[in-house]
Coordinates of N, CA, C and O in Angstrom, one line a residue:
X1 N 15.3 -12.9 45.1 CA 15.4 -13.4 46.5 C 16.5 -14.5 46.6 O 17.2 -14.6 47.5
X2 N 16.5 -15.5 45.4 CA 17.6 -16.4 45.6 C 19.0 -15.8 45.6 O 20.0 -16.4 46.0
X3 N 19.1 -14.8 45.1 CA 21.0 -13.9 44.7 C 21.1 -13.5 46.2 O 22.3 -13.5 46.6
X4 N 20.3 -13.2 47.2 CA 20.2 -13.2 48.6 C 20.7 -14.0 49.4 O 21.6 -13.8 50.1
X5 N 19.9 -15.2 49.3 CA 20.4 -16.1 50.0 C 21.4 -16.6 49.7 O 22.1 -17.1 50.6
X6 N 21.9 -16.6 48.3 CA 23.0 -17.3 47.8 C 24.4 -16.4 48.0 O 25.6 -16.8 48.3
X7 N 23.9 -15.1 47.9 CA 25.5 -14.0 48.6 C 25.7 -14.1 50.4 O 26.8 -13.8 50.8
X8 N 24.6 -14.4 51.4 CA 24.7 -14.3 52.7 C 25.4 -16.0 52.8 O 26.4 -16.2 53.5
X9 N 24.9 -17.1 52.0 CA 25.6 -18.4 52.2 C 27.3 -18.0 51.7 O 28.2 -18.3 52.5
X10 N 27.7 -17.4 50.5 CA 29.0 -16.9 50.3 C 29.9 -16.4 51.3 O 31.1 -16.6 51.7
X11 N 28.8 -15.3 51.7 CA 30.1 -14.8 52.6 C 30.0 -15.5 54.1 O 30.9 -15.5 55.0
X12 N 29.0 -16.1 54.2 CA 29.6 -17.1 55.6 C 30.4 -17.7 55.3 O 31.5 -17.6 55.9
X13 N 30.3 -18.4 54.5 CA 31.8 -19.4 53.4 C 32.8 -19.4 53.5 O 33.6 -20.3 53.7
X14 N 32.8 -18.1 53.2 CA 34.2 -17.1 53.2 C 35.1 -17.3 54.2 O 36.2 -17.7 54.1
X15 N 34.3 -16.8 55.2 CA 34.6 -16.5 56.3 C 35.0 -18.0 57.5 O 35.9 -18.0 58.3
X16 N 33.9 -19.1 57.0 CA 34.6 -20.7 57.3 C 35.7 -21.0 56.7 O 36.6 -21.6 57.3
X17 N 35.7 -20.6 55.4 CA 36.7 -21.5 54.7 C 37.9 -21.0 55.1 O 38.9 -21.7 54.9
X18 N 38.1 -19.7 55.8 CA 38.9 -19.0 55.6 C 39.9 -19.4 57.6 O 41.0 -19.3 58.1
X19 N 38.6 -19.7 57.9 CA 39.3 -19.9 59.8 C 39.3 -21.4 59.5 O 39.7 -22.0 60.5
X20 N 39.1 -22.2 58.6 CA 39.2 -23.7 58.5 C 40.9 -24.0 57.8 O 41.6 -25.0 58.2
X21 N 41.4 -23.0 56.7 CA 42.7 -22.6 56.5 C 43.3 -22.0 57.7 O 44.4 -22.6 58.0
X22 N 43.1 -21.3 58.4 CA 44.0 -20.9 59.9 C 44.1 -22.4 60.5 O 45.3 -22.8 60.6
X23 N 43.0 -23.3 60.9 CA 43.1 -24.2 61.7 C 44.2 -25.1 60.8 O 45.1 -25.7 61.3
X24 N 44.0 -25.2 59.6 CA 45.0 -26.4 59.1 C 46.2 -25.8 58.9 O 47.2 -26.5 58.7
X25 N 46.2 -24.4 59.0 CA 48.0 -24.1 59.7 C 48.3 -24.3 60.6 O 49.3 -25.0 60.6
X26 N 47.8 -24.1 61.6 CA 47.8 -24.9 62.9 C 48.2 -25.9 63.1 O 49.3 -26.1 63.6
X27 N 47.5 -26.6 62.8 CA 47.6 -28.1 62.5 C 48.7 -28.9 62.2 O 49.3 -29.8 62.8
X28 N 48.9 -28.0 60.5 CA 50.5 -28.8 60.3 C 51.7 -28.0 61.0 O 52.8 -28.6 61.2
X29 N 51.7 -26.4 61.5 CA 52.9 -26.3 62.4 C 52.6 -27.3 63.5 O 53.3 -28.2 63.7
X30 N 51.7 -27.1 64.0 CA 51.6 -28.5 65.3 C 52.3 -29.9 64.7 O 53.5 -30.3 65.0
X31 N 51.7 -30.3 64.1 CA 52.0 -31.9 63.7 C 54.0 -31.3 63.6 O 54.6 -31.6 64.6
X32 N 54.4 -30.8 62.9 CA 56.1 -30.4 62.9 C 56.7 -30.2 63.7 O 57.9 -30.6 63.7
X33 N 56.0 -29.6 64.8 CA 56.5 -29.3 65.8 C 56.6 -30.6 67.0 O 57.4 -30.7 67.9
X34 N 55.7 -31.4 66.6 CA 55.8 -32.7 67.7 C 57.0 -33.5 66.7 O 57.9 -34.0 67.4
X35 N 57.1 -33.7 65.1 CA 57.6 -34.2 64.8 C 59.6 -33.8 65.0 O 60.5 -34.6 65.3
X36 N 59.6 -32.3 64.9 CA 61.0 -31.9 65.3 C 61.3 -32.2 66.8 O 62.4 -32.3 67.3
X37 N 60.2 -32.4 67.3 CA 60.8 -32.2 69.1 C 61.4 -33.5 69.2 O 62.6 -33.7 69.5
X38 N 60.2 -34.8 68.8 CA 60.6 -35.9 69.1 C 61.7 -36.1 67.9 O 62.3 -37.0 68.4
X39 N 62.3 -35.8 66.6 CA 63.6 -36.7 66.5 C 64.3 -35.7 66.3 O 64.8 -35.8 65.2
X40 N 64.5 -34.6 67.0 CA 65.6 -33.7 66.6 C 65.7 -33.1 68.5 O 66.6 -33.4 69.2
X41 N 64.6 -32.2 68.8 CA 65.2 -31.5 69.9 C 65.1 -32.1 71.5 O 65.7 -31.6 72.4
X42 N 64.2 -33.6 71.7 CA 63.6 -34.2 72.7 C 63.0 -33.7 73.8 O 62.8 -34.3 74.9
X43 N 62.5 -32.6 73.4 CA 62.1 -32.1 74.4 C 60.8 -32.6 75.3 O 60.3 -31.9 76.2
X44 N 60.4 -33.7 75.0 CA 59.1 -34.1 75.6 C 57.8 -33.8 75.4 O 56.9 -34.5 75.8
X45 N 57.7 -32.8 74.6 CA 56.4 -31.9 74.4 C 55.3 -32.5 74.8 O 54.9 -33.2 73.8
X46 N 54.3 -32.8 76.0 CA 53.2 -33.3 75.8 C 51.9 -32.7 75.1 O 50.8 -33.4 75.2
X47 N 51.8 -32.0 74.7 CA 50.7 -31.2 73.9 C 50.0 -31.1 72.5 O 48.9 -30.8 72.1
X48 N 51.9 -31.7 71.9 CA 51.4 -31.1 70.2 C 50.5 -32.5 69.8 O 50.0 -32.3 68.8
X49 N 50.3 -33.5 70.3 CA 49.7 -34.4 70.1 C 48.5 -34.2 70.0 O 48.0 -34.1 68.8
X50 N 47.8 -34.2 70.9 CA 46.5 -33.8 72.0 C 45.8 -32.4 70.8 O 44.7 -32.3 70.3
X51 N 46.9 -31.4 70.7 CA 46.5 -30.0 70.1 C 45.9 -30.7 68.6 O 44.8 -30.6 68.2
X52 N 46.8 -31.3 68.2 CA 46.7 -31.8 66.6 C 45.3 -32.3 66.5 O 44.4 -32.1 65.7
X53 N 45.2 -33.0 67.7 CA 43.4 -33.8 67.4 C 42.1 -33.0 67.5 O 41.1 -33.1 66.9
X54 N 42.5 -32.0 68.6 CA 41.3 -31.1 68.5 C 41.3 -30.1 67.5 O 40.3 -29.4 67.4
X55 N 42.5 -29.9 66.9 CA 42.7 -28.6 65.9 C 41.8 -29.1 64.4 O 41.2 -28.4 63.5
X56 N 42.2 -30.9 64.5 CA 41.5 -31.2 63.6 C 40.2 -31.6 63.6 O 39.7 -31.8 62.5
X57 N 39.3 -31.9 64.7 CA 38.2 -32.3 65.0 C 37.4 -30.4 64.1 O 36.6 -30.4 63.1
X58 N 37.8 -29.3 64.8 CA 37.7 -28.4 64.8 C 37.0 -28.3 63.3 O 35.9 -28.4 62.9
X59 N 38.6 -27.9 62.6 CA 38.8 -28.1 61.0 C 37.5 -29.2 59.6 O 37.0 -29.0 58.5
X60 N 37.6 -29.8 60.4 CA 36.9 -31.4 59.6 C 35.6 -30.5 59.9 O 35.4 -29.6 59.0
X61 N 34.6 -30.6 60.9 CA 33.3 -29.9 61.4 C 32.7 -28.9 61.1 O 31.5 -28.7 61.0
X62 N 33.9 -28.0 60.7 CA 33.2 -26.4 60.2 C 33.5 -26.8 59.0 O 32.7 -26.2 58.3
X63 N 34.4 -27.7 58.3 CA 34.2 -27.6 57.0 C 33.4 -28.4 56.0 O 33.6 -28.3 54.8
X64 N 32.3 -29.4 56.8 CA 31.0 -29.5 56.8 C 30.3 -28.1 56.2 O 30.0 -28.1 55.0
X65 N 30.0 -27.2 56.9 CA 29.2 -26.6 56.5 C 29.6 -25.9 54.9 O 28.8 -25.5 54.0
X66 N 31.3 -25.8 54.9 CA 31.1 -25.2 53.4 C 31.2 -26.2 52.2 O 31.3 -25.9 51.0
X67 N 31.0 -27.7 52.8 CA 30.6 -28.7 51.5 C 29.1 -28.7 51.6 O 28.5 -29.1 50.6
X68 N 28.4 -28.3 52.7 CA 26.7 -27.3 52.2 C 26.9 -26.7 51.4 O 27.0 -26.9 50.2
X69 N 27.0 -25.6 52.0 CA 27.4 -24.6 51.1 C 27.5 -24.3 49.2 O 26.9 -23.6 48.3
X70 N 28.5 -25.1 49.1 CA 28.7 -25.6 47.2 C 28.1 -26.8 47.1 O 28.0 -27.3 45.9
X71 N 27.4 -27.4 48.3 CA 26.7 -28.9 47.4 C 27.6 -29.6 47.1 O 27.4 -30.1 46.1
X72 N 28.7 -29.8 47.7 CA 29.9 -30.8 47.2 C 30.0 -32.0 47.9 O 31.0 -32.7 47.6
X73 N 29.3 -32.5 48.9 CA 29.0 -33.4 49.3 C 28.5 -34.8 48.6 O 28.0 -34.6 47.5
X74 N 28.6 -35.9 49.0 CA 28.9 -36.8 47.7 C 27.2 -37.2 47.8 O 26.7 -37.6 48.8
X75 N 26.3 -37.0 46.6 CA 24.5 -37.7 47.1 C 24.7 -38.5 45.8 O 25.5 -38.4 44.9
X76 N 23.1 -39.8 46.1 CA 23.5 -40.5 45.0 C 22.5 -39.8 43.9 O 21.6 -39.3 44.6
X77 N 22.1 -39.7 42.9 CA 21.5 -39.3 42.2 C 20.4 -39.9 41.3 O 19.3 -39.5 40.8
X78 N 21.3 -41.4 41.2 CA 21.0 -42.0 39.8 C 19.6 -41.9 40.2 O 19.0 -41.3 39.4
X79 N 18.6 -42.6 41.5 CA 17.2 -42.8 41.7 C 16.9 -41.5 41.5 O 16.1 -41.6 40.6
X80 N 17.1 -40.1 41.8 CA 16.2 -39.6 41.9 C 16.3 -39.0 40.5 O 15.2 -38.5 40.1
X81 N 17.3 -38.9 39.6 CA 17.4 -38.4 38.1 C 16.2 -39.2 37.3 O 15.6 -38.7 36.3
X82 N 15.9 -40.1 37.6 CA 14.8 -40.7 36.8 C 12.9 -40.6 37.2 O 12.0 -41.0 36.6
X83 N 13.0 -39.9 38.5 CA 11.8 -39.0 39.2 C 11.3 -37.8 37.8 O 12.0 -37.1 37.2
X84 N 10.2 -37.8 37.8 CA 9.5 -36.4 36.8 C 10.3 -35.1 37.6 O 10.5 -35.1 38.8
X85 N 10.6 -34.0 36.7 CA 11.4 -33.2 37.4 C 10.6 -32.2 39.0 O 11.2 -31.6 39.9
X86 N 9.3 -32.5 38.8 CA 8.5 -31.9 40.0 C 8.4 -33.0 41.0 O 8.4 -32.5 42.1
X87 N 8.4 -34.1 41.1 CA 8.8 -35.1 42.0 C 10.2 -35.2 42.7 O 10.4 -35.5 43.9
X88 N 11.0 -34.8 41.7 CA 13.0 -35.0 42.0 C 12.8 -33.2 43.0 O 13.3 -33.2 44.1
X89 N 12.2 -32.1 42.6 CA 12.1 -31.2 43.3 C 11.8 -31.1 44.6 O 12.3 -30.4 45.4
X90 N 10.9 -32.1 44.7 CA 10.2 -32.2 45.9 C 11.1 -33.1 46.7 O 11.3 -32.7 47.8
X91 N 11.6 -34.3 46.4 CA 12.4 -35.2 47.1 C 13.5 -34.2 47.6 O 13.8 -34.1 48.8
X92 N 14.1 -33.6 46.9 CA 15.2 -32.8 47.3 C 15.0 -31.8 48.1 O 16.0 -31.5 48.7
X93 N 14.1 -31.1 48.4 CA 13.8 -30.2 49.1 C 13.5 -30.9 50.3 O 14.1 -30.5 51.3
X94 N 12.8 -31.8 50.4 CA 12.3 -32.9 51.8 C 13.8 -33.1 51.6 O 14.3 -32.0 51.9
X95 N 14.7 -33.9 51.3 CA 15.7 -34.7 51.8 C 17.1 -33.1 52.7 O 18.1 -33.1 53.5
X96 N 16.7 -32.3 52.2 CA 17.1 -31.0 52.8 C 16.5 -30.7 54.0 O 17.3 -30.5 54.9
X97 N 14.8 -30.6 54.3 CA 14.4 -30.4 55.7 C 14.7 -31.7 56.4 O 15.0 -31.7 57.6
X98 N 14.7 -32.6 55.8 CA 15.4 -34.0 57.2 C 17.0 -33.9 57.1 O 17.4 -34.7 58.0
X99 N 18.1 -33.3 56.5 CA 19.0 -33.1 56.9 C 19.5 -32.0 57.9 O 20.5 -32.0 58.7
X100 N 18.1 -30.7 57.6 CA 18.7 -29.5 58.6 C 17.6 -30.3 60.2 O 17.8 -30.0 61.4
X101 N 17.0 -30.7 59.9 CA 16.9 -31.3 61.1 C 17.6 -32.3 61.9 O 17.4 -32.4 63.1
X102 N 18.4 -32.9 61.2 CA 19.9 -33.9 62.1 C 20.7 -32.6 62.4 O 21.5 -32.8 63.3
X103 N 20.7 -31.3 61.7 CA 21.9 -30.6 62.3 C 21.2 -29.7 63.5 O 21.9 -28.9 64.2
X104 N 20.2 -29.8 63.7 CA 19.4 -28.6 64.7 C 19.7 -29.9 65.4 O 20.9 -29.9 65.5
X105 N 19.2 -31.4 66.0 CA 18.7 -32.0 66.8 C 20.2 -31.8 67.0 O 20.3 -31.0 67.9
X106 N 21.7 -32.3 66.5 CA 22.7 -32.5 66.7 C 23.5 -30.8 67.7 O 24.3 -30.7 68.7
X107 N 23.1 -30.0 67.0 CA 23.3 -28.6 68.2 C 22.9 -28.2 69.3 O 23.5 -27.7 70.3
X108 N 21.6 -28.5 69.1 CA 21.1 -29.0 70.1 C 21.6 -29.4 71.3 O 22.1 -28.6 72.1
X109 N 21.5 -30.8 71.5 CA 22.1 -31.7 72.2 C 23.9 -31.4 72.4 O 24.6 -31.6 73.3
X110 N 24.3 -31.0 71.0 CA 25.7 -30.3 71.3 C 25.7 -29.7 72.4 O 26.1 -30.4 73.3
X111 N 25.3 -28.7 72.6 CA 25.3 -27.5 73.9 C 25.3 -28.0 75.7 O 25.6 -27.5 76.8
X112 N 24.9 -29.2 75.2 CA 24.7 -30.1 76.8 C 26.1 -30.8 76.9 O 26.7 -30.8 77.9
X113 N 26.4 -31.5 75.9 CA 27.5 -32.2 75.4 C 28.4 -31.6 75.9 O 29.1 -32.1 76.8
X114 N 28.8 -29.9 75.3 CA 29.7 -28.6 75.9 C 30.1 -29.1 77.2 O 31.1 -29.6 77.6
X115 N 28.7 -28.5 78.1 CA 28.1 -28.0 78.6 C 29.3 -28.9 80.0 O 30.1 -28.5 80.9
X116 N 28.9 -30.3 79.6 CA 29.4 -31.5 80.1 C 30.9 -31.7 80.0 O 31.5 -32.3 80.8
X117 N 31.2 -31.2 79.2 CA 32.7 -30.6 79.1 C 33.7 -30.1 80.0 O 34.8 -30.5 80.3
X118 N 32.9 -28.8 80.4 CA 33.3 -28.2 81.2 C 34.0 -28.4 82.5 O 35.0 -27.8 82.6
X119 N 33.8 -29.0 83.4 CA 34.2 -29.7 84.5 C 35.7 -31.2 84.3 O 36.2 -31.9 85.1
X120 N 35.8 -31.1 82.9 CA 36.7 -32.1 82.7 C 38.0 -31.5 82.0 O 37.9 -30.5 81.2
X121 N 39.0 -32.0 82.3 CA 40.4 -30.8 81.5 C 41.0 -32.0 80.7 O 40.9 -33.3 80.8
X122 N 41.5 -31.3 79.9 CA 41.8 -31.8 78.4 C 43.8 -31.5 79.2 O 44.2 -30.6 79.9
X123 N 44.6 -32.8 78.4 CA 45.9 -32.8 78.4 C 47.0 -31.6 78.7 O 48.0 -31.6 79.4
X124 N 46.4 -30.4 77.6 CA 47.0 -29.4 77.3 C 47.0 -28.6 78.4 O 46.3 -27.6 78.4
X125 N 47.6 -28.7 79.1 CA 47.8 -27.2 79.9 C 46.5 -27.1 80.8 O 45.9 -26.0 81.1
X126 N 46.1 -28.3 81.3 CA 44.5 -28.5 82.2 C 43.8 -27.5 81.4 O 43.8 -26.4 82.0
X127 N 43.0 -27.4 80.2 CA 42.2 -26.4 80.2 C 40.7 -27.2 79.8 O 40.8 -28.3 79.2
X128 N 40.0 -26.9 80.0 CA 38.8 -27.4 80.1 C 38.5 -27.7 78.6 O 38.7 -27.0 77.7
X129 N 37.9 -29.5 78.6 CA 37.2 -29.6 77.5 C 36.3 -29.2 76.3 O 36.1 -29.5 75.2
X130 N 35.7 -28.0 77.3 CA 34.5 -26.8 76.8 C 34.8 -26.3 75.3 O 33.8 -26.0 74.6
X131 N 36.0 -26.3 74.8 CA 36.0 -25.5 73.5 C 36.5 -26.3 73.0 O 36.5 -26.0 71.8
X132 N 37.0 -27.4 73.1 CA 36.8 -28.5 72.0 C 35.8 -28.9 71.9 O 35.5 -28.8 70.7
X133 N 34.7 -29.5 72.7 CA 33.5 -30.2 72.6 C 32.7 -28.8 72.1 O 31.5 -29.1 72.0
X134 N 32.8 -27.5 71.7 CA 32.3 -26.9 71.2 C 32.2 -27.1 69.8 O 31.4 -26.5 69.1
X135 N 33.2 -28.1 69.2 CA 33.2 -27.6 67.8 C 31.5 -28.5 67.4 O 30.8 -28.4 66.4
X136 N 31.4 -29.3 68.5 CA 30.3 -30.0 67.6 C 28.9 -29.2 67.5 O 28.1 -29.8 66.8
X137 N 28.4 -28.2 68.1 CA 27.2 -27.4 67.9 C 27.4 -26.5 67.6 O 26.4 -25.9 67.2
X138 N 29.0 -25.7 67.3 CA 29.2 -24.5 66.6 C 29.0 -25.1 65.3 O 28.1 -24.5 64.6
X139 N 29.6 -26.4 64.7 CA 29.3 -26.7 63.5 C 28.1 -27.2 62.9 O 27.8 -27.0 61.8
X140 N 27.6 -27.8 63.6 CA 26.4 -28.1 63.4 C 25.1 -27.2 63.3 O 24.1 -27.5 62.7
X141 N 25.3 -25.9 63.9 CA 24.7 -25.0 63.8 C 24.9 -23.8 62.7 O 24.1 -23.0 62.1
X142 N 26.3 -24.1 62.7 CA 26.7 -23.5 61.3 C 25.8 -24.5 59.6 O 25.2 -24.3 58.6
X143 N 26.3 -25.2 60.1 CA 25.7 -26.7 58.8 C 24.0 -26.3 58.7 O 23.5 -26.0 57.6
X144 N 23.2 -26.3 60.1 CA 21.9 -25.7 59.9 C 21.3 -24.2 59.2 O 20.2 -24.0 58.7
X145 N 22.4 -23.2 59.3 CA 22.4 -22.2 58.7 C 22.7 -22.5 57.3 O 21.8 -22.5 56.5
X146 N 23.7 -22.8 56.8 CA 24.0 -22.7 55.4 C 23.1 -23.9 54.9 O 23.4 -24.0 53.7
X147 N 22.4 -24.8 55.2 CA 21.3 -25.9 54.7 C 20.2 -24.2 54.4 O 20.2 -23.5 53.3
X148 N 19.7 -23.9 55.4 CA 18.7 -23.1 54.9 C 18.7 -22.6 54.1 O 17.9 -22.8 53.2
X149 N 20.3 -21.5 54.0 CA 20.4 -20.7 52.8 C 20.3 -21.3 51.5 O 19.6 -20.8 50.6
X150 N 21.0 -22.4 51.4 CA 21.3 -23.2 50.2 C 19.6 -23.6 49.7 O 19.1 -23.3 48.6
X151 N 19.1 -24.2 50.8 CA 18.0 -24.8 50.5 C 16.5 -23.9 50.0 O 15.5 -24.5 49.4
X152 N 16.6 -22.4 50.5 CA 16.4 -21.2 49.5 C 16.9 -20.8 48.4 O 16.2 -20.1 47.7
X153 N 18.4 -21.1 48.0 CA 18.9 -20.6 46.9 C 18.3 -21.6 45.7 O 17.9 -21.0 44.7
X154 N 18.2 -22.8 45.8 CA 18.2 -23.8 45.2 C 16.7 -24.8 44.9 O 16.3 -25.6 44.1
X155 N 16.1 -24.1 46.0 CA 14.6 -25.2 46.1 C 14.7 -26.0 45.0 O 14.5 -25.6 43.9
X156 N 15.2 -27.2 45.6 CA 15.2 -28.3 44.3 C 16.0 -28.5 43.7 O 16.7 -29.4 43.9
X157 N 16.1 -27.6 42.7 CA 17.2 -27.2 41.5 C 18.8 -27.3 41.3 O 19.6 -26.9 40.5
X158 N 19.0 -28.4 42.6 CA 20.6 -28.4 42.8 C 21.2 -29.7 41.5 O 22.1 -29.8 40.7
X159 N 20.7 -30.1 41.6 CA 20.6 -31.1 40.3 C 20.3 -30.8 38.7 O 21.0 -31.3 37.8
X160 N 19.5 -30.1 38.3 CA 19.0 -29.5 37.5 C 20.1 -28.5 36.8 O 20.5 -28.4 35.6
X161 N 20.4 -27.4 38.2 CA 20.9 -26.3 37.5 C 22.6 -26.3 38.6 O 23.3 -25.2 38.4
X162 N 23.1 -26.9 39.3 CA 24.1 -27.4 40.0 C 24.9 -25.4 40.1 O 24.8 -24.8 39.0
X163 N 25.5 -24.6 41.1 CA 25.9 -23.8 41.2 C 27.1 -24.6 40.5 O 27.3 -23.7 39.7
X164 N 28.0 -25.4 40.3 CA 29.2 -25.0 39.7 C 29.7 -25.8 38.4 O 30.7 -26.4 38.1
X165 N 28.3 -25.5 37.6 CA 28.3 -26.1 36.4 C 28.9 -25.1 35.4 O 29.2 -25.6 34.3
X166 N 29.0 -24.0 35.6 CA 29.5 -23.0 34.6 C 31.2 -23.7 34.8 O 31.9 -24.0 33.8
X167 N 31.4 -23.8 36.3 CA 33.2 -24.0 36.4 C 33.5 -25.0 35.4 O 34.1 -24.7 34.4
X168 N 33.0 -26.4 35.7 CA 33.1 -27.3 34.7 C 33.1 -27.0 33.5 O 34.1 -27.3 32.9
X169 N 31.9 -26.3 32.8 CA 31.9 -26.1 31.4 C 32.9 -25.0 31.2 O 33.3 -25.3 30.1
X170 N 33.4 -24.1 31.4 CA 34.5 -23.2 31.6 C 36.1 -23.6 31.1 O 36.9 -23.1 30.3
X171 N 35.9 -25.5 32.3 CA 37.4 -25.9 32.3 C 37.7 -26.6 31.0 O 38.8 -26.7 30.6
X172 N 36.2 -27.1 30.2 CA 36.3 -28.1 29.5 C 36.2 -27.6 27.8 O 36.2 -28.4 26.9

């Protein structure tokens, strides 16, 4: 059951990591592109600015969910490494249901946030704030999915048995 949850968290992954690289092309042709206008072509561009910040709000948010995902997020450990290992199991699995609960309360309330968006236009080309202010309940909602998965692949065990302890011992 865990190789389940642990291949459906993969290929969402995949599939983040993978539009999280699109957005950071984006990104830096944008950023170049404001950079060449203003000291080479002058053209005024008012946009590539404005684009850069939501491309990266975007970017940063969904790629939350794939530092769930590998557990690469920075936790401190040292207290709970000295917990009996059925205590450290248990803390970790709680500190997992109070984290997917900041990401459900935060989607949540995302969707109103949107919602509220909408009626307001963003710099670029008047287009409504609605899909920027989306990134925060798409990601968030995403972060609540791959918490679950993880938090079935792993009950507990992320410390113990860490998914990318083979890479380490591998490199070393």
């Amino acid at each position: 059951m865990s190789n389940q949850f642990a291949t459906a968290s993969a290929r969402i992954n995949s599939v983040v990591e993978g539009i999280v690289a699109a957005l950071m092309l984006a990104l830096v042709l944008d950023v170049w592109l404001g950079v060449v206008d203003r000291y080479y072509f002058h053209w005024q561009l008012p946009w590539p600015e404005v684009l850069a910040r939501y491309l990266m709000i975007w970017a940063a948010l969904l790629a939350v969910s794939s530092g769930i995902a590998r557990r690469d997020h920075i936790g401190l450990t040292a207290f709970v490494m000295m917990l009996p290992k059925n205590v450290r199991r248990f803390c970790l699995i709680v500190m997992d249901v109070l984290a997917l609960a900041l990401f459900v309360y935060v989607a949540w309330f995302g969707i109103s946030f949107t919602q509220s968006g909408a009626p307001r236009q963003a710099m670029i080309f008047g287009a409504s704030l609605a899909p920027f202010y989306a990134a925060i309940p798409v990601a968030a909602a995403l972060s609540a999915i791959q918490l679950i998965l993880v938090l079935f692949r792993d009950l507990g065990t992320q410390i113990d048995d860490p998914p990318f302890l083979t890479e380490v011992e591998d490199a070393s």
